[in-house]
Coordinates of C-alpha atoms in Angstrom, one line a residue:
Chain F
M799 CA -75.4 141.5 -34.5
K800 CA -73.5 143.9 -35.8
A801 CA -69.1 143.6 -35.8
D802 CA -67.2 144.9 -33.3
R803 CA -64.9 148.5 -35.1
G804 CA -61.6 147.5 -33.4
Q805 CA -60.1 144.5 -31.6
L806 CA -57.1 144.7 -29.0
R807 CA -54.1 142.6 -29.0
V808 CA -51.8 142.0 -26.3
D809 CA -48.6 141.3 -26.2
E810 CA -48.3 138.9 -22.9
N811 CA -45.0 139.1 -23.0
E812 CA -44.4 143.2 -23.1
C813 CA -47.6 143.7 -20.7
K814 CA -46.7 144.3 -17.3
G815 CA -50.1 144.8 -15.8
C816 CA -50.6 148.4 -14.4
G817 CA -53.6 149.2 -15.4
L818 CA -53.4 152.5 -17.8
C819 CA -55.3 151.3 -20.1
V820 CA -58.1 149.1 -18.0
E821 CA -58.4 152.6 -17.0
A822 CA -58.4 154.7 -20.5
C823 CA -60.9 152.3 -22.4
P824 CA -64.0 154.9 -23.0
P825 CA -66.1 151.4 -24.0
H826 CA -64.2 149.7 -21.0
V827 CA -64.0 146.7 -22.3
I828 CA -59.9 145.4 -20.7
A829 CA -59.5 144.1 -17.4
L830 CA -56.3 142.4 -16.0
S831 CA -56.5 138.5 -16.0
E832 CA -56.3 136.0 -13.5
G833 CA -53.2 134.1 -14.2
L834 CA -49.9 135.7 -14.2
N835 CA -47.2 135.5 -16.9
H836 CA -43.5 133.9 -16.8
H837 CA -43.2 137.7 -16.0
G838 CA -46.0 137.3 -12.6
Y839 CA -47.7 140.1 -14.2
R840 CA -51.2 140.5 -15.0
T841 CA -51.8 141.1 -17.8
A842 CA -54.6 143.6 -19.8
K843 CA -56.7 141.3 -21.4
Y844 CA -60.1 142.2 -24.1
A845 CA -63.0 141.2 -22.9
G846 CA -64.1 139.5 -26.0
E847 CA -66.3 143.2 -27.7
G848 CA -67.4 146.4 -27.1
C849 CA -63.3 147.7 -28.6
T850 CA -64.2 151.2 -30.4
G851 CA -61.0 150.7 -32.5
C852 CA -60.1 154.1 -30.6
G853 CA -57.1 153.1 -30.0
M854 CA -56.3 154.6 -26.3
C855 CA -55.1 151.9 -24.7
W856 CA -52.3 152.5 -27.0
M857 CA -51.6 155.9 -26.6
V858 CA -51.6 155.3 -23.1
C859 CA -49.5 152.1 -22.8
P860 CA -45.9 152.2 -21.6
E861 CA -44.6 149.2 -23.3
P862 CA -44.1 150.0 -27.0
G863 CA -45.2 146.8 -28.4
A864 CA -47.8 145.5 -25.7
V865 CA -51.3 146.6 -27.9
T866 CA -52.2 146.4 -31.1
V867 CA -55.1 147.5 -32.0
L868 CA -57.0 146.9 -35.8
H869 CA -60.1 148.5 -37.3
L870 CA -62.5 147.0 -39.1
V871 CA -61.8 147.2 -42.5
A872 CA -64.6 144.9 -44.0
A873 CA -67.6 142.9 -42.3
T874 CA -69.8 140.5 -43.3
V875 CA -72.4 140.4 -40.7
Q876 CA -74.9 138.3 -41.2
A877 CA -74.2 134.3 -42.5
G878 CA -76.9 135.4 -45.1
G879 CA -74.0 137.4 -46.5
V880 CA -74.7 140.7 -46.7
E881 CA -71.6 143.0 -46.9
C882 CA -70.4 146.8 -45.3
T883 CA -67.2 148.0 -44.5
G884 CA -66.2 149.8 -41.7
N885 CA -63.8 151.9 -41.1
Chain L
M945 CA -70.6 132.3 -36.3
P946 CA -71.1 136.7 -37.6
E947 CA -67.8 136.6 -37.4
I948 CA -65.9 134.3 -39.7
G949 CA -66.2 136.9 -42.1
N950 CA -64.6 139.9 -40.9
T951 CA -61.4 141.9 -41.8
Y952 CA -59.7 143.9 -39.5
E953 CA -56.1 145.8 -39.7
V954 CA -53.8 147.0 -37.4
A955 CA -54.0 150.7 -36.7
F956 CA -52.3 151.4 -33.8
E957 CA -48.8 149.2 -32.9
R958 CA -45.2 149.2 -31.6
P959 CA -43.9 152.3 -33.4
K960 CA -41.4 151.8 -36.4
S961 CA -39.0 153.3 -34.9
M962 CA -38.4 151.5 -31.4
Y963 CA -37.2 148.0 -31.6
A964 CA -39.4 145.0 -31.9
Q965 CA -36.5 142.9 -29.8
F966 CA -34.3 144.8 -27.5
D967 CA -30.7 144.5 -27.0
R968 CA -30.9 143.2 -23.1
K969 CA -29.5 140.4 -21.4
E970 CA -31.4 137.5 -23.2
D971 CA -34.1 137.0 -20.9
L972 CA -34.9 141.0 -21.1
Q973 CA -34.5 141.8 -24.7
H974 CA -39.0 141.8 -25.2
T975 CA -39.2 143.6 -21.4
T976 CA -38.2 148.0 -21.2
H977 CA -36.2 148.3 -17.9
Y978 CA -39.6 151.0 -16.9
C979 CA -41.3 150.3 -13.8
A980 CA -45.2 149.4 -15.4
G981 CA -47.1 152.2 -15.9
C982 CA -44.0 154.4 -16.1
G983 CA -44.3 158.1 -17.4
H984 CA -41.1 157.4 -18.9
G985 CA -42.6 154.4 -21.1
Q986 CA -45.8 156.7 -22.3
V987 CA -42.7 159.1 -23.5
H988 CA -41.1 157.2 -25.4
K989 CA -44.2 155.9 -27.5
L990 CA -45.9 159.1 -27.9
L991 CA -42.2 160.7 -29.7
A992 CA -41.6 156.8 -31.6
A993 CA -44.8 157.6 -33.3
A994 CA -44.7 161.1 -33.7
I995 CA -41.2 160.8 -35.7
D996 CA -42.5 157.4 -37.2
E997 CA -45.7 160.0 -38.8
L998 CA -43.4 162.7 -39.4
G999 CA -41.1 160.1 -41.2
I1000 CA -37.4 161.1 -40.1
Q1001 CA -36.2 157.9 -38.8
D1002 CA -33.6 157.4 -40.6
R1003 CA -33.1 161.3 -40.0
T1004 CA -33.5 161.3 -36.4
V1005 CA -30.6 160.9 -33.1
L1006 CA -31.3 161.0 -29.0
T1007 CA -29.2 162.5 -27.3
S1008 CA -30.6 160.2 -24.2
P1009 CA -29.3 161.6 -20.8
V1010 CA -27.9 159.8 -17.4
G1011 CA -31.8 159.1 -15.0
C1012 CA -33.7 155.9 -15.7
S1013 CA -34.6 157.3 -19.1
V1014 CA -30.7 156.6 -19.8
F1015 CA -31.2 153.0 -21.6
A1016 CA -33.4 155.4 -24.4
Y1017 CA -30.9 153.0 -27.1
Y1018 CA -32.4 150.1 -26.0
Y1019 CA -35.7 151.1 -27.8
F1020 CA -35.4 153.6 -30.3
D1021 CA -34.5 152.6 -34.0
V1022 CA -32.6 156.5 -34.6
G1023 CA -29.4 157.3 -34.1
N1024 CA -28.5 156.8 -30.2
V1025 CA -25.1 159.2 -28.3
Q1026 CA -26.0 158.3 -24.6
A1027 CA -24.7 161.8 -23.3
A1028 CA -23.2 162.8 -19.7
H1029 CA -25.2 164.4 -17.0
G1030 CA -27.1 166.4 -18.0
R1031 CA -24.6 167.3 -20.7
A1032 CA -27.7 166.0 -24.0
P1033 CA -28.3 169.8 -24.8
A1034 CA -24.6 169.9 -25.1
V1035 CA -24.0 166.9 -27.0
A1036 CA -27.5 167.8 -28.9
T1037 CA -25.7 170.5 -30.4
A1038 CA -22.2 169.1 -31.0
I1039 CA -24.7 166.7 -33.3
E1040 CA -26.6 169.5 -34.5
R1041 CA -24.2 171.4 -35.8
S1042 CA -22.0 168.7 -37.4
R1043 CA -24.2 166.6 -38.8
P1044 CA -26.3 168.4 -41.1
G1045 CA -29.9 167.1 -41.6
A1046 CA -30.2 165.2 -38.9
T1047 CA -33.2 165.8 -36.3
V1048 CA -31.2 166.4 -33.3
I1049 CA -33.8 165.1 -30.0
S1050 CA -32.0 166.0 -26.7
Y1051 CA -34.5 163.4 -24.3
Q1052 CA -33.5 165.2 -20.3
G1053 CA -35.8 164.3 -17.1
D1054 CA -35.4 166.6 -14.0
G1055 CA -32.9 165.3 -12.8
D1056 CA -30.8 165.7 -16.0
L1057 CA -32.2 169.0 -17.0
S1058 CA -33.3 171.5 -14.3
A1059 CA -30.7 170.2 -11.9
I1060 CA -27.2 169.3 -12.6
G1061 CA -27.8 170.5 -16.5
S1062 CA -29.3 173.3 -15.7
A1063 CA -26.4 175.9 -17.3
E1064 CA -26.6 173.4 -20.0
I1065 CA -30.3 173.4 -21.1
L1066 CA -30.1 177.1 -20.2
H1067 CA -27.3 178.2 -23.1
A1068 CA -28.8 175.3 -25.6
A1069 CA -32.3 176.9 -25.0
N1070 CA -30.4 181.1 -25.0
R1071 CA -28.4 179.9 -29.0
G1072 CA -32.0 178.7 -30.0
E1073 CA -30.0 176.0 -31.0
N1074 CA -32.2 173.7 -33.6
I1075 CA -33.6 170.3 -31.2
T1076 CA -36.9 169.7 -29.5
V1077 CA -36.3 169.4 -25.5
I1078 CA -38.5 166.5 -24.3
F1079 CA -38.6 167.4 -21.0
V1080 CA -39.9 164.0 -18.7
N1081 CA -41.1 166.0 -15.1
N1082 CA -41.3 163.1 -12.6
A1083 CA -40.3 165.8 -9.9
I1084 CA -37.9 163.5 -8.1
Y1085 CA -34.7 161.8 -9.0
S1086 CA -36.3 157.8 -9.3
M1087 CA -33.1 156.1 -10.4
T1088 CA -31.3 156.7 -7.4
G1089 CA -33.9 155.8 -4.9
G1090 CA -36.2 159.2 -4.5
Q1091 CA -34.0 161.4 -3.7
M1092 CA -35.6 165.9 -2.9
A1093 CA -34.8 167.9 -7.2
P1094 CA -35.2 171.3 -8.2
T1095 CA -39.1 170.0 -9.1
T1096 CA -40.0 168.3 -6.1
L1097 CA -43.4 169.9 -4.9
V1098 CA -43.0 172.0 -1.4
G1099 CA -44.3 170.3 1.0
Q1100 CA -43.5 166.2 -1.4
R1101 CA -42.2 163.7 0.8
S1102 CA -38.2 161.9 -0.3
T1103 CA -34.7 160.2 1.0
T1104 CA -33.5 163.6 1.1
S1105 CA -36.6 165.4 3.0
P1106 CA -38.8 163.4 4.4
G1107 CA -40.5 166.0 6.0
G1108 CA -41.4 167.6 3.2
R1109 CA -39.3 170.1 1.7
N1110 CA -39.6 173.4 2.7
P1111 CA -39.6 176.1 0.8
A1112 CA -37.3 177.9 4.4
T1113 CA -34.2 175.5 3.8
E1114 CA -34.5 174.2 0.2
G1115 CA -36.3 176.4 -1.8
Y1116 CA -39.3 176.2 -3.8
P1117 CA -39.4 173.9 -7.4
L1118 CA -38.5 175.0 -10.2
R1119 CA -40.3 175.9 -13.4
M1120 CA -38.1 175.0 -16.3
S1121 CA -40.7 175.5 -19.0
E1122 CA -41.7 179.2 -17.7
L1123 CA -37.5 180.3 -16.4
L1124 CA -36.9 178.9 -20.4
A1125 CA -39.3 181.2 -21.9
T1126 CA -38.2 184.0 -20.6
L1127 CA -35.8 183.6 -23.1
E1128 CA -35.6 185.7 -26.4
A1129 CA -35.0 182.6 -28.8
P1130 CA -37.4 179.1 -27.7
V1131 CA -39.3 178.9 -30.8
Y1132 CA -41.7 176.6 -29.0
I1133 CA -42.5 175.8 -24.9
E1134 CA -45.4 174.1 -23.9
R1135 CA -46.0 172.0 -21.1
V1136 CA -48.0 169.0 -20.9
G1137 CA -49.2 166.2 -19.3
L1138 CA -50.2 162.3 -18.2
G1139 CA -52.6 162.9 -15.7
D1140 CA -55.7 161.2 -18.5
N1141 CA -56.6 160.4 -21.9
R1142 CA -57.5 163.8 -22.7
Q1143 CA -53.3 164.9 -21.4
I1144 CA -52.2 162.2 -22.8
A1145 CA -53.4 163.4 -26.2
Q1146 CA -52.2 167.3 -25.5
A1147 CA -48.4 165.9 -25.2
R1148 CA -48.9 163.9 -28.7
R1149 CA -49.6 166.5 -30.4
A1150 CA -46.8 169.1 -28.4
I1151 CA -44.3 166.6 -28.9
K1152 CA -44.9 165.9 -32.7
R1153 CA -45.5 170.5 -33.0
A1154 CA -42.3 169.9 -32.0
V1155 CA -40.1 167.1 -33.6
E1156 CA -41.8 168.3 -36.8
N1157 CA -40.5 172.3 -35.9
T1158 CA -36.7 170.8 -35.4
T1159 CA -37.4 169.4 -38.8
K1160 CA -38.1 173.1 -40.3
R1161 CA -35.3 174.1 -38.5
L1162 CA -37.2 176.8 -36.7
G1163 CA -35.5 176.0 -33.4
F1164 CA -35.4 175.5 -30.0
S1165 CA -38.8 173.4 -28.5
M1166 CA -39.3 172.1 -25.6
V1167 CA -41.9 170.2 -24.2
E1168 CA -42.1 169.3 -20.1
V1169 CA -43.5 166.4 -19.7
L1170 CA -45.6 165.6 -16.3
A1171 CA -45.3 162.1 -15.6
P1172 CA -46.1 160.0 -13.9
C1173 CA -42.8 157.6 -10.8
P1174 CA -45.4 155.2 -9.7
T1175 CA -42.6 153.4 -8.3
I1176 CA -40.8 155.9 -6.5
W1177 CA -44.1 158.0 -5.7
K1178 CA -45.6 154.0 -3.7
M1179 CA -48.0 154.1 -5.5
S1180 CA -50.2 151.7 -8.4
P1181 CA -49.9 153.0 -11.7
V1182 CA -53.5 154.4 -12.2
E1183 CA -53.4 156.5 -8.5
A1184 CA -49.8 158.0 -9.6
Q1185 CA -51.6 159.3 -12.6
R1186 CA -54.4 160.4 -11.5
W1187 CA -51.3 162.4 -8.8
V1188 CA -50.4 164.7 -11.6
K1189 CA -53.6 165.4 -12.2
D1190 CA -54.8 166.4 -9.0
V1191 CA -51.9 167.3 -7.8
M1192 CA -48.2 168.1 -9.8
E1193 CA -50.6 170.0 -12.1
K1194 CA -51.6 172.3 -9.1
S1195 CA -47.5 173.6 -9.3
Y1196 CA -46.7 173.2 -12.2
P1197 CA -50.2 174.3 -15.0
L1198 CA -50.1 173.3 -18.2
G1199 CA -50.1 175.6 -21.6
V1200 CA -47.6 176.8 -23.9
M1201 CA -45.4 179.4 -23.0
R1202 CA -43.8 180.1 -25.8
D1203 CA -45.5 180.2 -29.6
R1204 CA -43.0 181.3 -31.8
V1205 CA -43.2 179.3 -34.7
K1206 CA -45.5 180.7 -37.2
D1207 CA -43.0 183.3 -37.6
A1208 CA -40.1 181.5 -37.6
E1209 CA -37.5 181.7 -40.1
P1210 CA -35.7 178.5 -40.5
K1211 CA -32.7 179.2 -39.6
P1212 CA -29.4 178.5 -42.0
E1213 CA -27.9 175.2 -42.3
P1214 CA -24.6 174.6 -40.2
M1215 CA -21.7 175.2 -42.5
V1216 CA -20.2 171.3 -43.1
A1217 CA -16.9 170.5 -40.8
P1218 CA -13.9 169.6 -43.2
G1219 CA -12.5 166.4 -44.2
L1220 CA -10.0 164.4 -42.1
A1221 CA -7.7 165.0 -44.3
E1222 CA -8.1 168.8 -44.9
I1223 CA -7.9 169.7 -41.6
P1224 CA -3.9 170.1 -41.7
G1225 CA -3.9 172.6 -44.7
L1226 CA -6.7 174.0 -42.7
L1227 CA -4.0 175.0 -39.9
G1228 CA -0.9 175.6 -42.7
I1229 CA 1.3 172.5 -41.1
E1230 CA 1.7 169.6 -43.6
A1231 CA 1.6 166.5 -41.9
A1232 CA -0.9 166.6 -38.6
V1233 CA -2.4 162.9 -38.8
P1234 CA -0.9 160.6 -36.7
G1235 CA 0.6 157.5 -38.0
E1236 CA -0.8 158.6 -41.8
A1237 CA 1.6 161.7 -43.3
S1238 CA 3.8 162.0 -40.2
R1239 CA 5.3 158.1 -40.3
S1240 CA 4.9 158.2 -43.9
G1241 CA 6.5 160.6 -45.0
H1242 CA 9.1 162.5 -42.7
R1243 CA 9.9 159.6 -41.3
R1244 CA 12.5 159.7 -39.3
R1245 CA 15.5 157.6 -40.5
G1246 CA 18.2 156.0 -38.3
K1247 CA 19.0 156.1 -34.9
A1248 CA 16.4 155.7 -31.9
V1249 CA 15.5 158.9 -30.2
H1250 CA 14.0 158.9 -26.9
L1251 CA 14.4 162.4 -25.2
G1252 CA 12.9 163.6 -21.9
V1253 CA 13.3 166.8 -21.2
R1254 CA 12.5 168.9 -18.1
V1255 CA 12.3 172.8 -18.0
A1256 CA 11.4 174.7 -15.3
G1257 CA 11.7 178.0 -13.8
F1258 CA 10.3 181.2 -12.9
G1259 CA 7.1 183.1 -15.0
G1260 CA 9.1 184.8 -17.8
Q1261 CA 11.8 183.6 -18.5
G1262 CA 10.5 182.0 -21.1
V1263 CA 10.3 178.2 -20.0
L1264 CA 7.4 177.9 -22.1
L1265 CA 8.7 179.4 -24.6
L1266 CA 12.1 176.7 -24.7
G1267 CA 10.2 173.2 -24.6
E1268 CA 7.7 174.5 -27.6
V1269 CA 10.6 176.0 -30.1
L1270 CA 12.6 172.4 -28.4
A1271 CA 8.7 170.3 -29.6
E1272 CA 8.1 172.5 -32.6
A1273 CA 12.5 171.7 -33.7
G1274 CA 11.3 167.3 -33.2
L1275 CA 7.8 167.9 -35.1
E1276 CA 10.0 169.3 -37.8
A1277 CA 12.6 167.1 -37.8
G1278 CA 9.8 163.8 -38.4
L1279 CA 9.9 162.4 -34.3
E1280 CA 6.8 162.5 -32.3
V1281 CA 7.0 165.4 -29.8
S1282 CA 5.0 166.2 -26.7
W1283 CA 4.8 169.6 -25.0
L1284 CA 2.7 170.0 -21.7
P1285 CA 2.8 173.1 -19.6
S1286 CA 2.6 172.6 -15.7
Y1287 CA 2.5 176.2 -14.1
G1288 CA 0.1 177.9 -11.6
P1289 CA -2.1 181.0 -12.3
E1290 CA 0.2 183.5 -11.9
M1291 CA 1.0 185.3 -14.7
R1292 CA 4.4 187.1 -13.8
S1293 CA 7.3 185.4 -11.4
G1294 CA 4.9 182.9 -10.7
T1295 CA 7.0 178.5 -10.6
S1296 CA 6.7 177.2 -14.4
N1297 CA 7.9 174.6 -16.3
C1298 CA 7.2 171.9 -18.9
H1299 CA 7.6 168.5 -19.6
V1300 CA 9.0 167.3 -24.0
R1301 CA 9.1 164.8 -25.4
L1302 CA 11.2 163.8 -28.6
A1303 CA 10.9 160.1 -29.9
S1304 CA 11.2 158.1 -32.8
E1305 CA 8.2 155.7 -31.4
P1306 CA 4.9 156.7 -30.5
I1307 CA 5.0 158.7 -27.2
D1308 CA 2.6 156.6 -24.4
T1309 CA 2.7 159.9 -22.3
P1310 CA 3.2 163.8 -22.3
L1311 CA 4.6 163.6 -18.9
V1312 CA 8.5 163.8 -18.0
T1313 CA 8.6 161.9 -14.3
M1314 CA 13.1 161.5 -14.8
P1315 CA 14.3 163.5 -17.9
E1316 CA 17.4 162.5 -19.4
I1317 CA 17.5 166.6 -19.3
L1318 CA 16.9 169.1 -16.7
V1319 CA 17.1 173.1 -18.0
A1320 CA 17.0 175.7 -14.3
M1321 CA 16.9 178.3 -14.9
N1322 CA 17.3 179.0 -11.4
E1323 CA 18.1 177.7 -8.0
P1324 CA 14.1 176.9 -6.7
S1325 CA 14.3 174.8 -9.9
L1326 CA 17.1 172.8 -9.4
R1327 CA 16.3 171.8 -6.1
K1328 CA 12.7 170.9 -6.8
F1329 CA 13.8 168.8 -10.0
D1330 CA 17.4 168.3 -9.4
A1331 CA 17.1 164.0 -7.1
S1332 CA 14.6 163.0 -10.6
V1333 CA 17.9 163.5 -13.5
K1334 CA 17.8 160.5 -15.0
A1335 CA 21.1 159.1 -13.9
G1336 CA 23.9 159.4 -16.9
G1337 CA 21.7 162.8 -18.1
W1338 CA 22.6 166.2 -17.7
V1339 CA 21.0 169.5 -16.2
I1340 CA 21.7 173.0 -17.5
Y1341 CA 21.8 175.0 -14.8
N1342 CA 22.0 179.0 -15.1
G1343 CA 24.6 180.1 -12.3
E1344 CA 28.0 178.9 -12.0
E1345 CA 27.6 178.7 -8.5
F1346 CA 26.0 174.7 -8.0
P1347 CA 24.7 173.9 -4.5
A1348 CA 26.9 171.9 -3.3
E1349 CA 24.6 169.4 -1.7
L1350 CA 23.1 169.0 -5.1
M1351 CA 25.9 167.4 -6.1
R1352 CA 25.5 164.2 -8.0
E1353 CA 28.4 161.9 -9.6
D1354 CA 26.0 160.3 -12.2
V1355 CA 24.6 163.3 -13.8
H1356 CA 27.3 165.8 -15.7
V1357 CA 26.0 169.8 -15.4
L1358 CA 26.8 172.3 -16.8
A1359 CA 25.9 175.8 -14.6
R1360 CA 26.8 179.2 -16.4
E1361 CA 25.4 182.3 -15.7
F1362 CA 23.1 181.2 -18.9
T1363 CA 21.3 185.2 -18.4
R1364 CA 25.2 187.0 -17.9
E1365 CA 26.0 184.9 -21.5
A1366 CA 22.0 186.9 -23.3
Q1367 CA 22.9 190.4 -21.5
A1368 CA 26.3 189.8 -23.6
L1369 CA 24.7 189.7 -26.5
G1370 CA 22.0 191.7 -26.4
D1371 CA 18.6 191.0 -24.2
P1372 CA 18.6 188.6 -21.1
R1373 CA 16.0 187.5 -22.3
V1374 CA 17.4 185.2 -24.3
A1375 CA 19.1 183.6 -22.1
N1376 CA 16.7 180.5 -22.6
M1377 CA 17.6 180.1 -26.6
V1378 CA 21.1 179.7 -25.1
M1379 CA 20.1 177.2 -22.5
L1380 CA 18.4 175.6 -25.5
G1381 CA 21.0 176.3 -27.6
A1382 CA 23.2 173.8 -24.9
L1383 CA 20.6 171.4 -24.1
L1384 CA 20.8 171.4 -28.2
E1385 CA 24.1 170.4 -28.6
L1386 CA 23.9 168.4 -25.4
A1387 CA 21.3 165.8 -26.8
G1388 CA 22.5 165.8 -31.3
V1389 CA 18.9 165.0 -31.3
V1390 CA 17.5 167.8 -34.0
K1391 CA 19.9 169.8 -36.9
A1392 CA 19.8 173.4 -36.7
E1393 CA 17.5 173.7 -40.2
A1394 CA 14.5 171.8 -38.3
I1395 CA 15.3 174.9 -35.0
H1396 CA 15.2 177.6 -37.7
K1397 CA 12.0 176.6 -39.1
A1398 CA 10.3 176.0 -35.0
L1399 CA 11.7 179.2 -34.4
T1400 CA 10.6 181.5 -37.4
K1401 CA 7.1 179.2 -36.3
L1402 CA 6.7 180.7 -33.6
V1403 CA 8.5 183.5 -33.3
K1404 CA 7.2 186.0 -35.5
S1405 CA 9.5 189.4 -35.2
P1406 CA 12.4 188.8 -37.7
K1407 CA 14.4 191.2 -34.4
W1408 CA 14.1 188.7 -31.5
V1409 CA 14.4 185.2 -34.3
E1410 CA 18.3 186.5 -35.5
L1411 CA 18.6 187.7 -31.7
D1412 CA 17.6 184.0 -30.2
E1413 CA 19.5 182.6 -33.4
R1414 CA 22.6 184.3 -32.1
A1415 CA 21.8 183.1 -28.8
L1416 CA 21.6 179.0 -30.2
A1417 CA 25.3 179.5 -31.5
R1418 CA 26.0 180.7 -28.3
G1419 CA 24.7 177.5 -26.2
R1420 CA 25.9 176.0 -28.1
V1421 CA 29.4 176.5 -28.2
M1422 CA 29.6 176.7 -24.3
A1423 CA 28.2 173.0 -24.3
R1424 CA 31.3 172.3 -26.9
E1425 CA 33.7 173.2 -24.6
E1426 CA 31.7 171.2 -22.2
R1427 CA 32.0 168.8 -23.1
E1428 CA 35.5 168.3 -23.9
Q1429 CA 36.8 169.7 -20.5
V1430 CA 34.3 166.7 -19.1
S1431 CA 36.0 164.6 -21.9
R1432 CA 40.1 165.5 -20.9
G1433 CA 38.7 164.3 -17.5
C1434 CA 38.6 167.8 -16.2
G1435 CA 34.8 169.2 -16.1
V1436 CA 32.2 168.3 -12.9
M1437 CA 31.0 165.2 -13.9
V1438 CA 31.9 162.8 -12.7
G1439 CA 30.5 159.3 -12.9

C-alpha cells in the first residue's frame, strides 16, 4: 500500500467548523466531526487517508492556525523495508 | 503497519507573522473574533503568508481600519497602528514617510475605504504613496449589523435598504478599483475574489505581488478582495463563498485594472525626519522642548508668576499681535506661556480676542476665562469681558469715558484714549503697543530686554520696531502715572 503524500492536522481549539476546507479539498478527505468542541462547533476532521498535501484546505481556512498540512518526506512502503522518497 | 516508518514534515501551517496566542480575554486567546467562514480570516492568512514569503515581517507596519478588522493587531505579529475610521491611508502615508525601509500596508474594509475614507484613499492613490492597500469588499457594513454601504449591490437588502438598494435613490455600487485606476500614479490595482479555490489562489498571488511592489518602493498598489460575510448575508460559509462568485462578481468584475509594475521606477527614500534635539535649531529658537532646556537653562528664579490676560477688540487693531508679543516676551524671560487667538471669519472689522498666559509653572489650560488683566480696545469688548475680570485685577480700556454701569468696585481701571496717544506718536496703529506698555508696567512680570527681543522677532521692519518701542515706553509712563494717582487715593480704583 502506498503512503499518503500528505497529512492533515486540525487544531480543535481554533477551528470554527465553517466547512470551507471540506468544500475546498480536491480529494474530498475532510469532513466535520460529529461531536462539538468546547465552543460548540463541529470541527474539521481528516478522513484518515487520501490526503495529497496540496494545502488547499490551509489556504481557504480563515483561522490562522486551525489547519496544518504535512508532506511525506520519507516513506517505508511495506514491512519489507523498501525505502522510497516522496515530496 | 506500513505507515510506521513514514516521515512527514510540516508544509503549511500558521504563518510566522501571525501570533500563536492572541492578546484577548483569557478564554479567547486561541480564537479569532471573526465569525466562522469570515473573508477577513482568509485575507489575513494570505497576507501573512505573503509577508512570510517575502521575509519582511520585521519591517512591516500594518494600519488597521475601523470595522470588523479593527483588531488586526491581535493577530499580526508585525508593527501595528489602528487608524481612525477611513484614515488608514493617511496614517500609512505618515508611517511610510517617517520610517524609511518600512513596508506599510493599509488594511481596510469597504465601509472604511469607500465611504468615510473615500478622500484619504483617493489622495493616497493620487500621490502614488508607496503603500499596499488591501481592500476587503463584502458589499455591506457588517460590524454594525448590516447597513447599506457604497459598495452594496443593486437590489441587495440591508437594514437601511430593506427593499433592496434602489439606484434611483441610493445610487450604484461604487467600483473603487476602476475609479482609482483612472488616476495616473497607481502602479498596480487588481480585483480578486474568494469565491472558490482558483479565485483564492489568485488572491494570494495578487496580495503577494502588491506587497512585493511596496518592498521595492514602486508606488501605490491595491488589491480589492471580494470577500464573504456569512453572518450578515445570512448564509452558510459555503453559500456565502458561492455568492461571491455567482452574484458579487457580476457587479465587480475580477481582473487587473492597472499594471505598470514593469515600467515603474523605485521611488526615492523619504527624507529622514530630524531628531527632537535638532528641531529647536531648525526653527531658530534656543529651547523648544518643554521640561528640558527651558526648565534647566532659563528657569526663572524668584517670585512665582501667574498671569492671565484677555485682549479684545475689533479685527485690525492688533489684538492678536499684542498678545503674541506678550507671550513671546514671556518665553524670552524663561516663563511658561500660552497664546490662544479667538476670532471670527472676517479679516477686518470682526471681533477678535486672545487669551495669554504667563506662568512660572506649567500651564494647564490656555483658556483665560477670568483674566487678571483685561485689555479692551473698544467698548463692545469691554461690555463683553468686563464682568469676567478677577477681583483686584485691572481693566485697560481704550477710551476716557468708562461706562458708569460697568464700573466695578473690586477692579482697577486705566481708561485712556490710547489711539490718540498712538496718533501723537506717529501712527494710530500702535495703540496696541501703548496698551501693552501699560499692561507690562502694571503686571511687572517681564523685563524690557525680553520685550525688545520679542518685538524684534515678531516685527520685521526696524521702522516699526522703533515706533513700537516708543509706544511701549509711552504706555509704561501712562500706567505709572495712573498707579501713582491710585496710591494717592484719587484714582478710579475704589476697592
